XYZ file of C-alpha atoms in Angstrom:
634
model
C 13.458 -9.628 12.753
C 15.929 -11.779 13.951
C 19.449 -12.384 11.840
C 20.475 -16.305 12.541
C 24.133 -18.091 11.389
C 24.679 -21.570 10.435
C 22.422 -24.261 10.440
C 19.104 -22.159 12.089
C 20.184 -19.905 8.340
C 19.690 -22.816 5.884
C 16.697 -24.031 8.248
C 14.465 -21.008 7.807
C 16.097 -20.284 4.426
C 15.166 -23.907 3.104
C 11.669 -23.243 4.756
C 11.010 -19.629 3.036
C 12.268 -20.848 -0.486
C 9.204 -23.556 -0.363
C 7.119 -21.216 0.738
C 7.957 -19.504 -2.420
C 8.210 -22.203 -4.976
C 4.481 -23.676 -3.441
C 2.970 -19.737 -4.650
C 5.158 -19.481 -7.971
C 3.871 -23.788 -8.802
C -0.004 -22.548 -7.960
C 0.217 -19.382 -9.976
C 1.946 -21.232 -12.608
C -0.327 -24.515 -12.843
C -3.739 -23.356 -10.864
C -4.696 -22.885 -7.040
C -5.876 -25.208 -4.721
C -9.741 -25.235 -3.078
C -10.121 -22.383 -0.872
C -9.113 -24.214 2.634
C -6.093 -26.283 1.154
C -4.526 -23.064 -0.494
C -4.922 -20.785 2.376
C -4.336 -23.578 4.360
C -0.917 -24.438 3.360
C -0.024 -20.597 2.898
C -0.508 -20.397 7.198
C 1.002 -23.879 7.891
C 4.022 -22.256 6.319
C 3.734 -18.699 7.572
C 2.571 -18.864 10.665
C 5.771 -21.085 12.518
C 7.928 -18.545 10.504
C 6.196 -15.214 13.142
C 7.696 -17.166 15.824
C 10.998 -18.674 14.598
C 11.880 -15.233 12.709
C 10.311 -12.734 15.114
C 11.533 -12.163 18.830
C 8.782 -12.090 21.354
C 10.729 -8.825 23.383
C 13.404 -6.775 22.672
C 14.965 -8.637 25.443
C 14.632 -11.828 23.484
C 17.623 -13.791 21.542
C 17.852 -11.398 18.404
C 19.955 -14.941 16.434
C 18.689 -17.839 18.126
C 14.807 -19.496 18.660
C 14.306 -19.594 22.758
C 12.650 -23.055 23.263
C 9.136 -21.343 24.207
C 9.295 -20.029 20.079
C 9.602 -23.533 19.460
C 6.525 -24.890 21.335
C 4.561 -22.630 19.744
C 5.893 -22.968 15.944
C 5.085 -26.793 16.631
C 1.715 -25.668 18.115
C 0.813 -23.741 14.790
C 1.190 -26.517 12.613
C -1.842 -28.304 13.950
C -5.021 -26.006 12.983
C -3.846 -25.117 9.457
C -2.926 -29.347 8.746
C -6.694 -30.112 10.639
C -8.447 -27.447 7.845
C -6.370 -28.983 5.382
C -6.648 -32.791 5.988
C -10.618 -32.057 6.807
C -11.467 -29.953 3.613
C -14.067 -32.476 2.264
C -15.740 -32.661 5.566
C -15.909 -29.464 5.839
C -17.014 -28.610 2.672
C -19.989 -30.378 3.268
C -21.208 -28.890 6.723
C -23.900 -26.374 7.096
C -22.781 -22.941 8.743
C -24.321 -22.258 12.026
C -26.569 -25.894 11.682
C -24.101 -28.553 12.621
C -22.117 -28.967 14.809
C -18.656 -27.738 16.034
C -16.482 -30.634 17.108
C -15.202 -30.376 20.918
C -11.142 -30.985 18.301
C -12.034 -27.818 16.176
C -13.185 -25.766 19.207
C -9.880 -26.874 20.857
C -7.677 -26.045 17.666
C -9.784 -22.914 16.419
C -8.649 -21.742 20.153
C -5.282 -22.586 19.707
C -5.206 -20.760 16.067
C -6.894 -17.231 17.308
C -4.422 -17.338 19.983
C -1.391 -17.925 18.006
C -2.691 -16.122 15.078
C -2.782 -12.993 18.203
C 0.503 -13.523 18.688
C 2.099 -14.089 15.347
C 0.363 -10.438 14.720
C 1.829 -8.982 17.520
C 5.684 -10.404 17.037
C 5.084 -9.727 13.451
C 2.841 -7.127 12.054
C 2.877 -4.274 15.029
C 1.433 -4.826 18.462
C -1.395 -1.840 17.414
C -3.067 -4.308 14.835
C -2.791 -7.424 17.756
C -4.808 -4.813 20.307
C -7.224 -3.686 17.871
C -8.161 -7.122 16.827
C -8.584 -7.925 20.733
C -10.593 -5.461 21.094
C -13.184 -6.490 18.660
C -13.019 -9.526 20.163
C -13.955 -7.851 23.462
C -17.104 -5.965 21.708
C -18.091 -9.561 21.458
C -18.744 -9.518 25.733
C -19.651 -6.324 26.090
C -22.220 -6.256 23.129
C -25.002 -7.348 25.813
C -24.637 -4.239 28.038
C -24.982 -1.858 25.233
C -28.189 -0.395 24.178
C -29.631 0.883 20.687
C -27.565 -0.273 17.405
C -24.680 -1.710 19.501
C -26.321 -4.415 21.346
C -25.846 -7.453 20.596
C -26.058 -11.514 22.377
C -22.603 -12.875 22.971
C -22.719 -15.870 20.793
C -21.880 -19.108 22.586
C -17.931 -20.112 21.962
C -18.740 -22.834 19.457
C -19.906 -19.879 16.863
C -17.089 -17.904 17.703
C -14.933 -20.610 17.000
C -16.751 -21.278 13.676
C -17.193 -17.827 12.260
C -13.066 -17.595 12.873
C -11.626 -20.767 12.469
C -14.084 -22.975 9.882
C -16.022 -20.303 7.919
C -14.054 -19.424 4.301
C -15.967 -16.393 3.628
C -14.534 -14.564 6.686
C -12.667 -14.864 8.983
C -8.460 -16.744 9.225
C -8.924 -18.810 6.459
C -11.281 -16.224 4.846
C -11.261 -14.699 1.389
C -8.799 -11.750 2.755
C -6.449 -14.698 3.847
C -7.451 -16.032 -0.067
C -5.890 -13.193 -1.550
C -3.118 -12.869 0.298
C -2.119 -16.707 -0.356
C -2.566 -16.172 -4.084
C -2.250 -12.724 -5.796
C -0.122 -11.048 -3.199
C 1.993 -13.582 -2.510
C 3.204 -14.114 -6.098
C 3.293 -9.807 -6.817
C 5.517 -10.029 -3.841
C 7.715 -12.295 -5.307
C 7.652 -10.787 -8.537
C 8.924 -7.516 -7.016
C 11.914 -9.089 -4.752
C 12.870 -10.252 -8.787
C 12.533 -6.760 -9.180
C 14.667 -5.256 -6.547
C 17.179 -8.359 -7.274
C 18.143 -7.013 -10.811
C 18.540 -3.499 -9.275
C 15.498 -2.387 -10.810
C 14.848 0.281 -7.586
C 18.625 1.701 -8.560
C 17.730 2.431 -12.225
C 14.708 4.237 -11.689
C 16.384 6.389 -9.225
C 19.182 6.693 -12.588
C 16.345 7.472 -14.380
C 14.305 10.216 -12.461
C 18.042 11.585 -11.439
C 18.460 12.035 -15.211
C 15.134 13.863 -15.775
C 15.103 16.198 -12.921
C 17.993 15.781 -11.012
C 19.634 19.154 -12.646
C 16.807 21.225 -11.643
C 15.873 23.452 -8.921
C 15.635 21.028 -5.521
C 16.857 17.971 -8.429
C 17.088 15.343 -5.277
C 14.082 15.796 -3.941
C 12.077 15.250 -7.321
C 14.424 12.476 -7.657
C 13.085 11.007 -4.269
C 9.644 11.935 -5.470
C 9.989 9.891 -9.256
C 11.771 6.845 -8.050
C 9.596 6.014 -4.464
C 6.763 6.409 -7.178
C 8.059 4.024 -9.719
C 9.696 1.625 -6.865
C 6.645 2.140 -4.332
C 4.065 1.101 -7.020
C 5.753 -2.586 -6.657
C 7.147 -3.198 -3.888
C 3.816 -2.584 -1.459
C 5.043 -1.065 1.771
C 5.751 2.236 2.110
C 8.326 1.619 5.128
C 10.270 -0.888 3.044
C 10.244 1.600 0.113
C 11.337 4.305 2.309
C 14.812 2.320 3.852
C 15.175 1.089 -0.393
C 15.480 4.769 -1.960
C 15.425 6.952 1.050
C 18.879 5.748 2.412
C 20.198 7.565 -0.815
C 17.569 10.526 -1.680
C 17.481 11.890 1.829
C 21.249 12.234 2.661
C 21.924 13.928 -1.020
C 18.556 16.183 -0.085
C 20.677 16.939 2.854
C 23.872 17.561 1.115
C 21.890 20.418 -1.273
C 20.620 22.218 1.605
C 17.218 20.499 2.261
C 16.185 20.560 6.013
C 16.289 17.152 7.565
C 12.737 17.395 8.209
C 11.664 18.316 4.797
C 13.540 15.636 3.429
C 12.504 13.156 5.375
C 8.738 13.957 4.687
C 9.482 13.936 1.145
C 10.646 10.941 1.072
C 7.862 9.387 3.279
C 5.153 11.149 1.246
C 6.395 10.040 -1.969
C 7.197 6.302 -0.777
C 3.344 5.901 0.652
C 2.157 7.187 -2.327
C 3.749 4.638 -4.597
C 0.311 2.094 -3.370
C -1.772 4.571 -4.903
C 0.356 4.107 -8.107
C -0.869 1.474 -10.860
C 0.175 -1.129 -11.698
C 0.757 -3.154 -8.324
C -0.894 -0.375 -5.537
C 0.527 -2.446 -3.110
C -1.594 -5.492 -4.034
C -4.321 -3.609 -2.698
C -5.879 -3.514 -7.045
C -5.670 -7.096 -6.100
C -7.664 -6.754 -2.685
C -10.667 -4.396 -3.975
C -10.839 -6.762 -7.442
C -11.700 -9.772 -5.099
C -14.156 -7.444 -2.526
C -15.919 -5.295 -5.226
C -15.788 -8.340 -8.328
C -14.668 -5.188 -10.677
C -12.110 -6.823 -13.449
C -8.187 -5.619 -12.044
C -7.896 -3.811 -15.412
C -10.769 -1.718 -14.743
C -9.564 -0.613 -11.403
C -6.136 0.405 -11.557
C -7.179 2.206 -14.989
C -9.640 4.036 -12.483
C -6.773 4.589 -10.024
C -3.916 6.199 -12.948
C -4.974 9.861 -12.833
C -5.242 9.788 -9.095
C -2.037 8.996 -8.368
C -0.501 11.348 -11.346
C -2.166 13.973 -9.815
C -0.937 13.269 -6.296
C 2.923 13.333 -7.498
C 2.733 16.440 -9.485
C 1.028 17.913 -6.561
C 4.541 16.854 -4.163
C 7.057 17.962 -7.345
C 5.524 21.063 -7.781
C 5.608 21.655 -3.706
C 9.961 20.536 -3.848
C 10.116 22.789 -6.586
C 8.688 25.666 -5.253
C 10.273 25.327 -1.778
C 13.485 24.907 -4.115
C 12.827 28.170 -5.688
C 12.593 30.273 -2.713
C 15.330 28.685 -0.656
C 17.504 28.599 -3.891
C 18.445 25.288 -4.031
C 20.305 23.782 -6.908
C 20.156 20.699 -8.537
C 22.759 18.298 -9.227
C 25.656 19.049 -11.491
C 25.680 17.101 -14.867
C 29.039 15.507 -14.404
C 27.507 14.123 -10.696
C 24.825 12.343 -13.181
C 24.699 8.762 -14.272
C 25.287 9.147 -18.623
C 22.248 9.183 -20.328
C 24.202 5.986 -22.364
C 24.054 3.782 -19.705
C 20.389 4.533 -19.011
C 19.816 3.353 -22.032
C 21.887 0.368 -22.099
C 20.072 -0.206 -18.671
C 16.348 0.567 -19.958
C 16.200 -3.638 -20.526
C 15.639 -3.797 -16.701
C 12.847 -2.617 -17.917
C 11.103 -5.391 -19.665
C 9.184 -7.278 -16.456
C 7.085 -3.936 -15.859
C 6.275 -3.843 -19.794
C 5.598 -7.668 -19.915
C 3.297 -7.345 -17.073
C 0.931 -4.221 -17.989
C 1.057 -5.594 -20.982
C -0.410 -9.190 -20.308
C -3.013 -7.496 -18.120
C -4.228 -5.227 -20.519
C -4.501 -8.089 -23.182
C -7.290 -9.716 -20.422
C -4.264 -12.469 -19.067
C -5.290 -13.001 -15.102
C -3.267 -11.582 -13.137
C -1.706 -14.922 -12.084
C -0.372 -15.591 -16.000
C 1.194 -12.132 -16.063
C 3.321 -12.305 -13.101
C 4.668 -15.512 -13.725
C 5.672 -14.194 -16.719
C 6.679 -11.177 -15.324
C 9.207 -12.913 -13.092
C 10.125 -15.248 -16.091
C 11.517 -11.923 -17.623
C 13.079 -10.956 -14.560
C 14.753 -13.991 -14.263
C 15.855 -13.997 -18.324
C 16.814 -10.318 -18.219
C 19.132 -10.939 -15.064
C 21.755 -12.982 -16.969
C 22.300 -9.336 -19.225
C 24.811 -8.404 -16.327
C 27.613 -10.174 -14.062
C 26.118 -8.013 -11.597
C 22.607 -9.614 -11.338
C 23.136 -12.861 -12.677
C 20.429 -15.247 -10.984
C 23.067 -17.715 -10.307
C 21.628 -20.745 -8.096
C 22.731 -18.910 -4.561
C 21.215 -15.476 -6.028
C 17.868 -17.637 -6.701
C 17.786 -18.879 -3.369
C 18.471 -15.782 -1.654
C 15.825 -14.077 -3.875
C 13.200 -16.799 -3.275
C 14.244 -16.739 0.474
C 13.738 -12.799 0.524
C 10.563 -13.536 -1.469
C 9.417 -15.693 1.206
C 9.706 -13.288 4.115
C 8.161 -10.508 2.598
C 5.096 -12.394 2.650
C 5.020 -13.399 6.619
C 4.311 -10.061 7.995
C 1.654 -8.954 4.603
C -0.343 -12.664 5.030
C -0.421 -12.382 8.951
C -1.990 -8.542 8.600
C -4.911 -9.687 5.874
C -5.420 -12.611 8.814
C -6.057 -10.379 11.509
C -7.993 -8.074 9.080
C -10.161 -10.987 8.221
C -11.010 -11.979 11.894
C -11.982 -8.414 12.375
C -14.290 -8.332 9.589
C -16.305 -11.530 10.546
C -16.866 -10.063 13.541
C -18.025 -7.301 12.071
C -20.424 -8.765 10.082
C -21.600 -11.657 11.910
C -22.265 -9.248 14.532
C -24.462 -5.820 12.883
C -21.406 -3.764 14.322
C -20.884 -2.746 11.334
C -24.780 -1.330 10.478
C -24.604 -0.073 14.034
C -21.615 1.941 13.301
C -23.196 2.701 9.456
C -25.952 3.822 11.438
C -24.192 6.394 14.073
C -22.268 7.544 10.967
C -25.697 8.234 8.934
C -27.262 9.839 12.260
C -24.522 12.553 12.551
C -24.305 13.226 9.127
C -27.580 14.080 8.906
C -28.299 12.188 6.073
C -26.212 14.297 3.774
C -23.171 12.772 1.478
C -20.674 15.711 2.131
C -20.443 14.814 6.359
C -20.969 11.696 5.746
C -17.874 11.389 3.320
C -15.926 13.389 5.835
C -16.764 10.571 8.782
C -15.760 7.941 7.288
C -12.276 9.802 6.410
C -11.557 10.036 9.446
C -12.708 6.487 10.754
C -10.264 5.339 7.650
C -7.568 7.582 8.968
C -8.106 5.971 12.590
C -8.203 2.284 11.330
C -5.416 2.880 9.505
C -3.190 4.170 11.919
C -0.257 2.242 12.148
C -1.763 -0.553 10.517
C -0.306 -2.033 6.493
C -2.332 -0.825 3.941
C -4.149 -3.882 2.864
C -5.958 -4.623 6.404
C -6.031 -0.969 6.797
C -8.494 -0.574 3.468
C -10.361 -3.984 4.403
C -11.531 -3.010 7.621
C -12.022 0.476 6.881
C -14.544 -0.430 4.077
C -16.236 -2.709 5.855
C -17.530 0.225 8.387
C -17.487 3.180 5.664
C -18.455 1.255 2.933
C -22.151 0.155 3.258
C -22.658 4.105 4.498
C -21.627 5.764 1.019
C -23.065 2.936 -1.024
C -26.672 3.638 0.704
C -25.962 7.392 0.291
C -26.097 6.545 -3.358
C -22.427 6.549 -4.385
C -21.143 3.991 -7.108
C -18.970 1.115 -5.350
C -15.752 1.866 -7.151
C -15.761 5.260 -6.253
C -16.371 4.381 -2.779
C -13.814 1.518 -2.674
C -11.093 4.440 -3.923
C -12.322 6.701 -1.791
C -11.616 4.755 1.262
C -8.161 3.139 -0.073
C -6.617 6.249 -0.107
C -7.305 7.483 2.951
C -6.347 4.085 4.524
C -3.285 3.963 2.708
C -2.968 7.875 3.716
C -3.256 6.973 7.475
C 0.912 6.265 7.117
C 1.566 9.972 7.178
C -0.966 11.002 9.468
C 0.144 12.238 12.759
C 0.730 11.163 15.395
C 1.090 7.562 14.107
C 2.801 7.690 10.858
C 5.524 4.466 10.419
C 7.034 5.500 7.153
C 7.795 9.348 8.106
C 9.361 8.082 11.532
C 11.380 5.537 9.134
C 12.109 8.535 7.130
C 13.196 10.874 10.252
C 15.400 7.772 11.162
C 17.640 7.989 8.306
C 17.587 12.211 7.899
C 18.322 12.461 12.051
C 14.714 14.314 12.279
C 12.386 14.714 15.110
C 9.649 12.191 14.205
C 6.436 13.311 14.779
C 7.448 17.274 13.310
C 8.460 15.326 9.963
C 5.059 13.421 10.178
C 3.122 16.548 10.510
C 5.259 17.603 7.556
C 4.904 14.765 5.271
C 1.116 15.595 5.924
C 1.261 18.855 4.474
C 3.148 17.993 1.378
C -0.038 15.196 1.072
C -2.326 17.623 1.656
C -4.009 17.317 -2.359
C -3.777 13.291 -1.863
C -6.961 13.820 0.921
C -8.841 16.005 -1.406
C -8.853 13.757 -4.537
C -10.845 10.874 -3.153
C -13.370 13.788 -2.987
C -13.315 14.499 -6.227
C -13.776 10.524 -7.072
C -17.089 10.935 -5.738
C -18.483 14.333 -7.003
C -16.668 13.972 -10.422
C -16.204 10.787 -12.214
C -14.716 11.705 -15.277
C -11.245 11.714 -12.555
C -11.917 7.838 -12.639
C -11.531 7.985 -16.854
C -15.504 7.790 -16.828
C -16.518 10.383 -19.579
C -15.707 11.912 -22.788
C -11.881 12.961 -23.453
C -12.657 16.514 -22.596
C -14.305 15.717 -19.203
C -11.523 14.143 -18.853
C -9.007 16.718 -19.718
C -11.059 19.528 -18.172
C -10.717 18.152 -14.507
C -7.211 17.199 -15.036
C -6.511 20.691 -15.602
C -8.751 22.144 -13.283
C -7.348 20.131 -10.469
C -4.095 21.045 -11.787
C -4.742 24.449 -11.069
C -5.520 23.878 -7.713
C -2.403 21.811 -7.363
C -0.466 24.850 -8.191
C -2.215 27.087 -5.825
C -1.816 24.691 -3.058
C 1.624 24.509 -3.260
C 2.687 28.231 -3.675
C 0.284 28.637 -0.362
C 2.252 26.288 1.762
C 5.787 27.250 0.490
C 5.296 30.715 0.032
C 6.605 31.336 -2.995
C 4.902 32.235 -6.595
C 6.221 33.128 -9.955
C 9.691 34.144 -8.339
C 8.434 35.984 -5.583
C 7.894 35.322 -1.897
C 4.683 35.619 -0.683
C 3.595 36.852 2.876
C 1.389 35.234 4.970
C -1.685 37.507 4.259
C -1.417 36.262 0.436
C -0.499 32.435 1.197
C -4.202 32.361 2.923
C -5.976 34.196 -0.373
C -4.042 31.632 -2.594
C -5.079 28.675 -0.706
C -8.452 30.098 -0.520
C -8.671 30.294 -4.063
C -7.752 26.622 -4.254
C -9.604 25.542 -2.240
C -12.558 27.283 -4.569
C -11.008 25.750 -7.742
C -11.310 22.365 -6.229
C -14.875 22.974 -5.552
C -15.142 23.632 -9.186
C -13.508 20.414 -10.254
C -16.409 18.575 -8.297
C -18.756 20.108 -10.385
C -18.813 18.263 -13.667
C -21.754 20.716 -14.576
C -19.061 23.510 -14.197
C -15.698 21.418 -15.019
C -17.671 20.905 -18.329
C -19.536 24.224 -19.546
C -17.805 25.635 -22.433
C -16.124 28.533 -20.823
C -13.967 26.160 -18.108
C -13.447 24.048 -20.779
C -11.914 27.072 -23.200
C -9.971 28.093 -20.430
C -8.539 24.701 -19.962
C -7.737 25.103 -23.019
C -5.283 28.138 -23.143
C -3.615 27.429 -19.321
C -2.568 24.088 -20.915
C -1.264 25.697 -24.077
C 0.337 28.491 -22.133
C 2.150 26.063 -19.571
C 3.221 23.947 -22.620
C 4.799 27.106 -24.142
C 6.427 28.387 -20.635
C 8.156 25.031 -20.278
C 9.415 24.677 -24.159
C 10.914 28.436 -23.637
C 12.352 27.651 -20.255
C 14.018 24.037 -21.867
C 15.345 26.573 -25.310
C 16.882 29.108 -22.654
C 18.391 27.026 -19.989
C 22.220 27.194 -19.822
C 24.181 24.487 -21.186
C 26.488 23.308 -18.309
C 29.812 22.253 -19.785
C 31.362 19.356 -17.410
C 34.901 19.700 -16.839
């Protein structure tokens, strides 16, 4: 992204602060049609890939070059046409009439700059991807069986991408983007602009900064808590990373391992309620399932997945004998509390939602709070040039997020319009045999490869649109399915070889890249085995009785435990050879076979033992808290 001085500053500024103020007046006061709200959303965003986005390395990294220019002017035209033409095209029949020679002209001007804006913008991975849909369109008539298919003439391409508001640019992934991510990504620059990020890193540095490996459960905590509003995992890695990883470092962490803690912790933080990287916002408007109902769904999930990395840090701790942080090297526990106001936004929000507010209502008020709460300290006051510079920040946040749900939504209508996606539904069904377990597995790893270096959001959109008609057929419930693919599109950022946030992580520790990719996989390893357990076992999705509940919890547990004293080799204060690291990791393996039996999670004897392992690991941690040493600073 380019950094520009004077008057090119307050230009874009000026232009990024409307952007803002046009989401925060249509959240506050109610949304436009379809075409006029998305419409306005790209007549702002897309000049801004061009202006704020070099087209080489080689390009002017302060300064527009006059071709940037032409084309910002260019991109004004198709979103004002779809705007000044809404009641028009409201009333024109899909596929029936027909497409003017003027929208054929500008619907070939957008997909071309929309290409490009991706490209500049997003990464040049999602631009070829999308181009190479385009080219199944051509090729589609020199395939045989499920993959053939007649070129349609330009005019429908044109209108399935450019005119349609189902699919496609101005389609309903381009709707949520211009309305319910574009406000949560406001609300959390007013987040990160009262040093919110800073006190939950106080905050998880207080509770577990003094134990064994303290900074790396710190980095583990506040990526979580910061991660689970803030919505990319790269972003969240350069916000607490830049401080976790270096004091990791300092306590004898390798660079490697501290890196991929830090990368697996910050991707995780979209799997975390209450924001999940807007993608709660995404599956409410694909599946119709209330917000609410989701991210409720999504809460023991994620739990699971960060006690799964703070048990791994504190067993590789353990055996490498690595201290926490000394209590005098601690923020107070006073001015936590002082601090705990900063607070309020996240309460006020969760809040709101669960009393049945839309999501619209609570973020407003959300960011009210933010802005109320910021005037508590000098520090943060949200003075008019702090306002600016938040809504400016707010602003280009958005460009590279609404630009990524574009290209998503191109890709999906020609998906659809198309029968790729049966064919592929069909290939997938064929080599699976017709049984849920394979098929499950295929679509992993079709998630994994769509999501490869891709944002989350897209990554999950186009990834259900293969997987997703395949596991519905096969008879699974649609939340469960929309979860199940989610993660593993959201898990595609630490999967080698293409993992963004781990090489953003190896950046900052001085790590080889793709060796801390590989090990920010392993410390995820338990995140690709609980959208498994979605399937086989609802009662992880808080559907069933409190003990279902509670019995897969701490079955799952258990396997958590077993996992990670198999990959750091170390149990119970003792190091473990590599002969008894495969036995344990056998036998979790077998206890998370268990946990997808809710026949077996739920007999009485799993149950009973449940039971005791919960009362006995509530009693080993109150005796280890009554017997720790009290450190006396100096």
């Amino acid at each position: 992204m380019r950094e520009f001085r004077g008057w090119r500053k307050a230009v874009i500024g000026l232009w990024l602060i409307v952007l803002s103020l046009f989401h925060i007046y249509t959240a506050m006061l109610g949304i436009f049609e379809p075409r006029i709200q998305r419409g306005i959303h790209l007549l702002f965003i897309l000049p801004l890939a061009f202006l704020m986005f070099p087209a080489t390395k080689k390009s002017p990294q302060d300064t527009f070059s006059v071709l940037d220019i032409v084309l910002a002017f260019l991109s004004l035209f198709p979103p004002l046409y779809i705007i000044t033409h809404n009641d028009e095209l409201l009333l024109r029949l899909q596929f029936v009439d027909e497409v003017k020679r003027i929208e054929i002209f500008l619907g070939t001007m957008m997909i071309l700059l929309v290409l490009e804006a991706i490209r500049r913008a997003v990464v040049p991975a999602m631009a070829v991807l999308v181009v190479l849909f385009f080219g199944y369109l051509f090729v589609a008539p020199y395939l045989s069986g499920v993959f053939y298919a007649a070129t349609p003439p330009l005019s429908e391409i044109i209108e399935m991408l450019y005119l349609f508001t189902d699919d496609g640019i101005f389609g309903s992934i381009t709707g949520v983007s211009a309305t319910f991510v574009a406000i949560f990504v406001v609300f959390g620059v007013f987040m990160e602009k009262t040093r919110t990020g800073q006190f939950f890193t106080d905050v998880a540095c207080r509770l577990a900064g003094s134990s064994p490996g303290g900074p790396a459960k710190i980095a583990v905590i506040s990526s979580g808590l910061f991660g689970s509003i803030s919505g990319v995992a790269a972003a969240n890695v350069y916000a607490t990373g830049v401080f976790t990883i270096p004091l990791m470092k300092k306590l004898g962490y390798r660079p490697k391992f501290a890196a991929a803690v830090e990368a697996s912790a910050s991707t995780g933080g979209m799997l975390m309620p209450p924001v999940m990287g807007a993608g709660a916002f995404v599956m409410a408007e694909l599946t119709r399932i209330s917000y609410l109902d989701i991210v409720v769904a999504a809460l023991l999930g994620s739990i699971l997945y960060y006690a799964s990395l703070i048990l791994r840090v504190h067993l590789t701790a353990m055996k490498e004998n690595l201290k926490g942080i000394e209590n005098k090297d601690q923020v107070p526990l006073i001015s936590i509390l002082k601090d705990s106001f900063l607070l309020l936004p996240m309460v006020v929000l969760v809040a709101l939602l669960v009393m049945g507010l839309s999501p619209f209502m609570a973020a407003v008020t959300a960011i009210g709070a933010s802005f109320f709460i910021s005037f508590f300290r000098k520090s943060t006051m949200m003075t008019p040039l702090r306002l600016a510079e938040t809504l400016r920040m707010s602003g280009s946040n958005m460009v590279m997020i609404a630009l990524a749900c574009t290209g998503a939504g191109m890709v999906v209508a020609i998906v659809t319009q198309t029968g790729l996606g049966l064919g592929l539904a069909s290939v997938i069904t064929n080599w699976s045999g017709g049984m849920l377990l394979p098929a499950l597995f295929l679509v992993m790893i079709t998630s994994l490869v769509l999501g490869m270096g891709l944002p989350c959001t897209p990554a999950y959109v186009i990834a259900i649109t293969v997987g997703g008609p395949i596991l519905l057929a096969a008879g699974c419930q649609l939340l469960q399915v929309h979860l199940f693919v989610f993660y593993f599109a959201i898990l595609a950022g630490i999967t080698p070889p293409v993992c963004i946030p781990a090489y953003c992580a190896a950046a900052i520790a001085k790590s080889k890249s793709l060796q801390t990719g590989f090990e920010a996989f392993k410390l995820s390893i338990v995140g690709f085995l609980i959208p498994y357990v979605f399937i086989y076992n609802p009662a992880l999705l808080m559907q069933g009785t409190f003990m279902e509940i509670f019995a897969v919890v701490i079955v799952l547990l258990i396997a958590i435990f077993l996992f990670a004293a198999s990959l750091s080799g170390y149990i119970i204060k003792n190091k473990i050879n590599l002969l008894t690291r495969g036995i344990i990791a056998g036998a979790a393996i077998f206890v998370c076979f268990i946990s997808t039996s809710p026949q077996i999670v739920n007999s009485i004897p799993v149950k009973a033992i449940s039971g005791v392992i919960f009362l006995l690991a509530l009693f080993r941690l109150a005796y280890a808290k009554l017997n720790r040493p009290i450190q006396v600073s100096g």
